[in-house]
Amino acid sequence: MLKKLLTVVYMVIGVTIGVFILPELASLFDFTPPDWFHNPITYGLLGLILFMVFFYWTIHYLVNFIETFERSILTHSLSEIMMGAVGMLVGLLLSGLIAFIIGTIGIEIFENTIPIILTVILGYLGLQIGLKKHQEILGIFPQIKPKAQSTTKVQEKILDTSVIIDGRILDIINCGFIDGTVVVPQFVLDELQLVADSTDGMKRDRGQRGLELLEQLMDSAHPTRIEEKQFKDKVKEVDQQLILLAKHLNASIMTTDINLNKIAKMKNIKVLNVNDLSKSLKLSVQQGDVFDLYISKVGKEEGQGVGYLEDGTMVVVDDGKKHVNKTMKVEVETILQTSSGRIVFVKIV
């Protein structure tokens, strides 16, 4: 379609050249054509033939150029395209103004050729300026000033003493499930140190393990910081200070303490409970479980059948090939955890 359209454009250009340029060339060379030849139709037809003969081979390259330009345009946002169109319109208006000024000179070749060149050049420049400077252009007008790109701050996570002593938080962070800065309040650090210095051997071991975990966390690549702000003048309990700090920082709390979990939610503070996370990741079946399974297809190994749990987990049924398209009672023998997911191996009861 594009090639046909450009062919029509080439024909128009050829006719235009024949009507306006060829008579001028003839007068420059003192060539007097016959009377039957000296008319716009003949000049237009001759210009069309000459232009198509000499320049039609370029249409292939022009098609490729336009298609490349089209793909480039489509990669831009709607606002960029709109500003590019406005820029092109301004360029065309400028070319029209300059063409009008040139028209006053009275030289016919300038009147018909220069405006075409100006239209192409200024239209292109206007388009490029509109595309590449659209943010700056929109910024000139306060009422349509473009909104800044979203810079929503990722909520910080405050660790309490229980989640540090628990120990699982380090693996969760290292796996990339926690975003934003991890905050360790100074009053939590103080409480953890008291636990590590306890005369009770079990408490002391837990406190020391918590301090070791914090040391590893501070050495990890995840952003972690100590928050010095305290609220001892307002409240004494560590849990209450955690609530106040979370409100002050607009942060969430990570804990395993069920009571702190309830209180924080009552205060409209987001809580990330590691125990809830662990519960949600619990396997839906365990070794020795018996349940009904629809065997949907044949397995890869000899005699195997394959079914699926509700969560999509693949279940391989030993000696299940002969029971394909049937629902059988099966017993879990082995659960294999791989990087791509879980596979449950069962036998028919």
Coordinates of N, CA, C and O in Angstrom, one line a residue, residues 158-261:
I158 N 10.5 -2.5 59.8 CA 11.1 -2.4 61.1 C 11.1 -3.8 61.7 O 10.1 -4.5 61.8
L159 N 12.3 -4.2 62.2 CA 12.4 -5.5 62.8 C 12.2 -5.4 64.3 O 12.8 -4.5 65.0
D160 N 11.5 -6.3 64.9 CA 11.4 -6.4 66.3 C 12.3 -7.5 66.9 O 12.9 -8.2 66.1
T161 N 12.4 -7.6 68.2 CA 13.3 -8.5 68.8 C 13.0 -10.0 68.5 O 13.8 -10.8 68.2
S162 N 11.7 -10.3 68.4 CA 11.3 -11.7 68.2 C 11.7 -12.2 66.8 O 12.1 -13.3 66.7
V163 N 11.5 -11.4 65.8 CA 11.8 -11.8 64.4 C 13.3 -11.9 64.2 O 13.8 -12.7 63.4
I164 N 14.1 -11.1 65.0 CA 15.6 -11.2 64.9 C 16.0 -12.5 65.6 O 16.9 -13.3 65.0
I165 N 15.5 -12.8 66.7 CA 15.9 -14.1 67.5 C 15.4 -15.3 66.7 O 16.1 -16.3 66.6
D166 N 14.3 -15.2 66.0 CA 13.7 -16.3 65.2 C 14.7 -16.8 64.2 O 14.9 -18.0 64.0
G167 N 15.4 -15.9 63.5 CA 16.5 -16.2 62.6 C 16.1 -16.4 61.2 O 16.9 -16.3 60.3
R168 N 14.8 -16.7 60.9 CA 14.4 -17.0 59.5 C 14.4 -15.7 58.6 O 14.5 -15.8 57.4
I169 N 14.4 -14.6 59.2 CA 14.3 -13.3 58.5 C 15.5 -13.1 57.6 O 15.3 -12.5 56.5
L170 N 16.7 -13.6 58.0 CA 17.9 -13.4 57.1 C 17.7 -14.1 55.8 O 18.0 -13.6 54.8
D171 N 17.2 -15.3 55.9 CA 17.0 -16.1 54.6 C 16.0 -15.5 53.7 O 16.1 -15.4 52.5
I172 N 14.9 -15.0 54.4 CA 13.8 -14.3 53.6 C 14.4 -13.1 52.9 O 14.1 -12.9 51.7
I173 N 15.2 -12.3 53.6 CA 15.8 -11.1 53.0 C 16.7 -11.5 51.8 O 16.7 -10.9 50.8
N174 N 17.6 -12.4 52.1 CA 18.6 -12.8 51.1 C 17.9 -13.4 49.9 O 18.5 -13.4 48.8
C175 N 16.7 -14.0 50.0 CA 16.0 -14.5 48.8 C 15.4 -13.4 48.0 O 14.8 -13.7 46.9
G176 N 15.4 -12.2 48.5 CA 14.8 -11.1 47.8 C 13.3 -10.9 47.9 O 12.7 -10.2 47.1
F177 N 12.7 -11.5 49.0 CA 11.3 -11.3 49.2 C 10.9 -10.0 49.9 O 9.8 -9.6 50.0
I178 N 11.9 -9.3 50.5 CA 11.7 -8.1 51.2 C 12.3 -6.9 50.4 O 13.5 -7.0 50.1
D179 N 11.5 -5.9 50.1 CA 12.1 -4.7 49.4 C 12.1 -3.6 50.4 O 11.4 -3.6 51.5
G180 N 12.8 -2.5 50.1 CA 12.9 -1.4 51.0 C 13.9 -1.6 52.1 O 14.4 -2.7 52.3
T181 N 14.2 -0.5 52.8 CA 15.3 -0.6 53.8 C 14.8 -1.3 55.0 O 13.6 -1.1 55.5
V182 N 15.6 -2.1 55.6 CA 15.3 -2.8 56.9 C 15.9 -1.9 58.0 O 17.0 -1.5 58.0
V183 N 15.0 -1.6 58.9 CA 15.3 -0.7 60.1 C 15.4 -1.5 61.4 O 14.5 -2.3 61.7
V184 N 16.5 -1.4 62.1 CA 16.7 -2.0 63.4 C 16.7 -0.9 64.4 O 17.7 -0.1 64.5
P185 N 15.6 -0.7 65.2 CA 15.6 0.4 66.2 C 16.7 0.2 67.3 O 17.0 -1.0 67.6
Q186 N 17.2 1.2 67.8 CA 18.2 1.2 68.9 C 17.6 0.5 70.1 O 18.3 -0.3 70.8
F187 N 16.3 0.8 70.4 CA 15.8 0.2 71.6 C 15.6 -1.4 71.5 O 15.6 -2.1 72.4
V188 N 15.4 -1.8 70.2 CA 15.3 -3.3 70.0 C 16.7 -3.9 70.2 O 16.9 -5.0 70.7
L189 N 17.7 -3.1 69.7 CA 19.1 -3.6 69.8 C 19.5 -3.7 71.3 O 20.2 -4.6 71.7
D190 N 19.0 -2.7 72.1 CA 19.3 -2.7 73.5 C 18.6 -3.9 74.2 O 19.2 -4.6 75.1
E191 N 17.4 -4.2 73.8 CA 16.7 -5.3 74.4 C 17.4 -6.6 74.0 O 17.5 -7.5 74.8
L192 N 17.8 -6.7 72.8 CA 18.5 -7.9 72.3 C 19.8 -8.1 73.1 O 20.2 -9.3 73.4
Q193 N 20.5 -7.0 73.4 CA 21.7 -7.1 74.2 C 21.5 -7.6 75.6 O 22.2 -8.4 76.1
L194 N 20.3 -7.2 76.2 CA 20.0 -7.6 77.5 C 19.7 -9.1 77.5 O 20.0 -9.8 78.4
V195 N 19.0 -9.6 76.4 CA 18.7 -11.0 76.3 C 20.0 -11.8 76.2 O 20.2 -12.9 76.8
A196 N 21.0 -11.3 75.4 CA 22.3 -12.0 75.2 C 23.1 -12.0 76.5 O 23.9 -12.9 76.6
D197 N 22.9 -11.0 77.4 CA 23.6 -11.0 78.6 C 22.9 -11.7 79.8 O 23.3 -11.6 80.9
S198 N 21.7 -12.3 79.4 CA 20.9 -13.0 80.5 C 21.7 -14.1 81.2 O 22.5 -14.8 80.6
T199 N 21.3 -14.3 82.4 CA 21.9 -15.5 83.2 C 21.3 -16.8 82.8 O 21.9 -17.9 83.0
D200 N 20.1 -16.7 82.2 CA 19.4 -17.9 81.6 C 20.2 -18.4 80.4 O 20.3 -17.6 79.4
G201 N 20.7 -19.6 80.4 CA 21.5 -20.1 79.3 C 20.7 -20.1 78.0 O 21.2 -19.7 76.9
M202 N 19.4 -20.5 78.0 CA 18.6 -20.5 76.7 C 18.4 -19.2 76.2 O 18.6 -18.9 75.0
K203 N 18.0 -18.2 77.1 CA 17.8 -16.9 76.6 C 19.1 -16.3 76.1 O 19.1 -15.6 75.0
R204 N 20.2 -16.5 76.8 CA 21.5 -16.0 76.3 C 21.9 -16.5 74.9 O 22.4 -15.7 74.1
D205 N 21.7 -17.8 74.7 CA 22.0 -18.4 73.4 C 21.1 -17.7 72.3 O 21.6 -17.4 71.2
R206 N 19.8 -17.5 72.6 CA 19.0 -16.9 71.6 C 19.4 -15.5 71.3 O 19.4 -15.0 70.2
G207 N 19.8 -14.7 72.4 CA 20.2 -13.3 72.2 C 21.5 -13.3 71.4 O 21.6 -12.4 70.5
Q208 N 22.4 -14.1 71.7 CA 23.7 -14.1 70.9 C 23.4 -14.5 69.5 O 24.1 -14.0 68.6
R209 N 22.5 -15.5 69.2 CA 22.2 -15.8 67.9 C 21.6 -14.6 67.1 O 21.9 -14.4 66.0
G210 N 20.7 -13.9 67.8 CA 20.1 -12.7 67.2 C 21.2 -11.6 66.9 O 21.1 -11.0 65.8
L211 N 22.1 -11.4 67.7 CA 23.2 -10.5 67.5 C 24.1 -10.9 66.3 O 24.5 -10.1 65.4
E212 N 24.3 -12.2 66.2 CA 25.1 -12.7 65.1 C 24.3 -12.5 63.8 O 24.9 -12.2 62.7
L213 N 23.0 -12.7 63.8 CA 22.1 -12.5 62.6 C 22.2 -11.1 62.2 O 22.3 -10.8 61.0
L214 N 22.1 -10.2 63.2 CA 22.1 -8.7 62.8 C 23.5 -8.4 62.2 O 23.5 -7.6 61.2
E215 N 24.5 -9.0 62.7 CA 25.9 -8.7 62.1 C 25.9 -9.2 60.6 O 26.4 -8.5 59.8
Q216 N 25.3 -10.3 60.4 CA 25.3 -10.8 59.0 C 24.4 -10.0 58.1 O 24.7 -9.7 56.9
L217 N 23.3 -9.5 58.7 CA 22.4 -8.6 58.0 C 23.0 -7.3 57.6 O 22.9 -6.8 56.5
M218 N 23.8 -6.7 58.5 CA 24.5 -5.5 58.2 C 25.5 -5.6 57.2 O 25.8 -4.7 56.4
D219 N 26.1 -6.9 57.1 CA 27.2 -7.1 56.1 C 26.6 -7.5 54.7 O 27.3 -7.6 53.7
S220 N 25.3 -7.8 54.7 CA 24.6 -8.2 53.4 C 24.5 -7.0 52.5 O 24.6 -5.8 52.9
A221 N 24.1 -7.3 51.2 CA 23.9 -6.2 50.2 C 22.6 -5.5 50.5 O 22.4 -4.4 49.9
H222 N 21.6 -6.0 51.2 CA 20.3 -5.4 51.4 C 20.5 -4.1 52.3 O 21.2 -4.2 53.3
P223 N 19.9 -3.0 51.9 CA 20.0 -1.8 52.7 C 19.4 -2.0 54.1 O 18.3 -2.3 54.3
T224 N 20.3 -1.7 55.1 CA 19.9 -1.9 56.5 C 20.5 -0.7 57.3 O 21.6 -0.3 57.0
R225 N 19.7 -0.2 58.2 CA 20.2 0.9 59.1 C 19.7 0.8 60.5 O 18.7 0.1 60.8
I226 N 20.4 1.4 61.4 CA 20.1 1.5 62.8 C 19.3 2.8 63.0 O 19.8 3.8 62.6
E227 N 18.1 2.7 63.6 CA 17.3 3.9 63.9 C 17.6 4.3 65.3 O 17.2 3.6 66.3
E228 N 18.1 5.5 65.5 CA 18.5 6.0 66.8 C 17.3 6.6 67.6 O 17.3 6.7 68.8
K229 N 16.2 7.0 66.9 CA 15.1 7.7 67.6 C 14.4 6.7 68.5 O 14.1 5.6 68.2
Q230 N 14.2 7.2 69.7 CA 13.5 6.4 70.8 C 12.4 7.2 71.4 O 12.3 8.5 71.2
F231 N 11.5 6.5 72.1 CA 10.3 7.1 72.6 C 10.2 6.8 74.1 O 9.1 6.6 74.6
K232 N 11.3 6.7 74.8 CA 11.3 6.3 76.2 C 10.6 7.3 77.1 O 10.1 7.0 78.2
D233 N 10.6 8.6 76.6 CA 10.0 9.6 77.4 C 8.4 9.5 77.3 O 7.7 10.1 78.2
K234 N 7.9 8.8 76.3 CA 6.5 8.6 76.2 C 6.0 7.3 76.7 O 5.0 7.2 77.4
V235 N 6.7 6.2 76.3 CA 6.3 4.9 76.7 C 7.6 4.1 77.0 O 8.7 4.4 76.6
K236 N 7.4 3.1 77.9 CA 8.6 2.3 78.3 C 8.6 1.0 77.6 O 9.7 0.5 77.3
E237 N 7.5 0.4 77.2 CA 7.5 -0.9 76.6 C 8.0 -0.9 75.2 O 7.7 0.1 74.4
V238 N 8.8 -1.9 74.8 CA 9.4 -1.9 73.5 C 8.3 -2.0 72.4 O 8.4 -1.3 71.4
D239 N 7.3 -2.8 72.7 CA 6.2 -2.9 71.7 C 5.5 -1.6 71.4 O 5.2 -1.3 70.2
Q240 N 5.3 -0.8 72.4 CA 4.7 0.5 72.2 C 5.6 1.4 71.5 O 5.2 2.2 70.6
Q241 N 6.9 1.4 71.7 CA 7.9 2.2 71.0 C 7.9 1.8 69.5 O 8.0 2.6 68.6
L242 N 7.8 0.5 69.3 CA 7.7 0.0 67.9 C 6.5 0.6 67.1 O 6.6 1.0 66.0
I243 N 5.4 0.7 67.8 CA 4.2 1.2 67.2 C 4.4 2.7 66.9 O 4.1 3.2 65.8
L244 N 5.0 3.5 67.8 CA 5.2 4.9 67.6 C 6.2 5.1 66.5 O 6.1 6.0 65.7
L245 N 7.3 4.3 66.5 CA 8.3 4.5 65.4 C 7.7 4.1 64.1 O 8.0 4.8 63.1
A246 N 6.9 3.1 64.0 CA 6.3 2.7 62.7 C 5.4 3.9 62.2 O 5.4 4.2 61.0
K247 N 4.6 4.5 63.1 CA 3.8 5.7 62.7 C 4.7 6.8 62.2 O 4.4 7.5 61.3
H248 N 5.8 7.1 63.0 CA 6.7 8.2 62.7 C 7.4 8.0 61.3 O 7.5 9.0 60.6
L249 N 7.8 6.8 61.0 CA 8.5 6.5 59.7 C 7.5 6.1 58.6 O 8.0 5.9 57.5
N250 N 6.2 5.9 58.9 CA 5.3 5.3 58.0 C 5.8 4.0 57.4 O 5.9 3.8 56.2
A251 N 6.3 3.2 58.4 CA 6.9 1.9 58.0 C 6.0 0.7 58.5 O 5.0 0.9 59.2
S252 N 6.3 -0.5 58.0 CA 5.7 -1.7 58.5 C 6.6 -2.4 59.5 O 7.8 -2.1 59.6
I253 N 6.0 -3.3 60.3 CA 6.7 -4.0 61.3 C 6.8 -5.5 60.9 O 5.8 -6.1 60.5
M254 N 8.0 -6.1 61.1 CA 8.2 -7.5 60.9 C 8.3 -8.1 62.2 O 9.2 -7.7 63.0
T255 N 7.6 -9.2 62.5 CA 7.5 -9.8 63.8 C 7.1 -11.2 63.7 O 6.6 -11.7 62.7
T256 N 7.3 -11.9 64.9 CA 6.6 -13.2 65.1 C 5.8 -13.2 66.3 O 5.2 -14.2 66.7
D257 N 5.7 -12.1 66.9 CA 4.9 -11.9 68.2 C 3.4 -11.7 67.8 O 3.1 -10.6 67.2
I258 N 2.6 -12.6 68.2 CA 1.2 -12.5 67.9 C 0.5 -11.4 68.5 O -0.4 -10.7 68.0
N259 N 0.9 -11.0 69.8 CA 0.3 -9.9 70.5 C 0.6 -8.6 69.8 O -0.2 -7.7 69.6
L260 N 1.9 -8.4 69.4 CA 2.3 -7.2 68.7 C 1.6 -7.1 67.4 O 1.2 -6.0 66.9
N261 N 1.4 -8.2 66.8 CA 0.7 -8.3 65.5 C -0.7 -7.8 65.6 O -1.1 -7.0 64.8

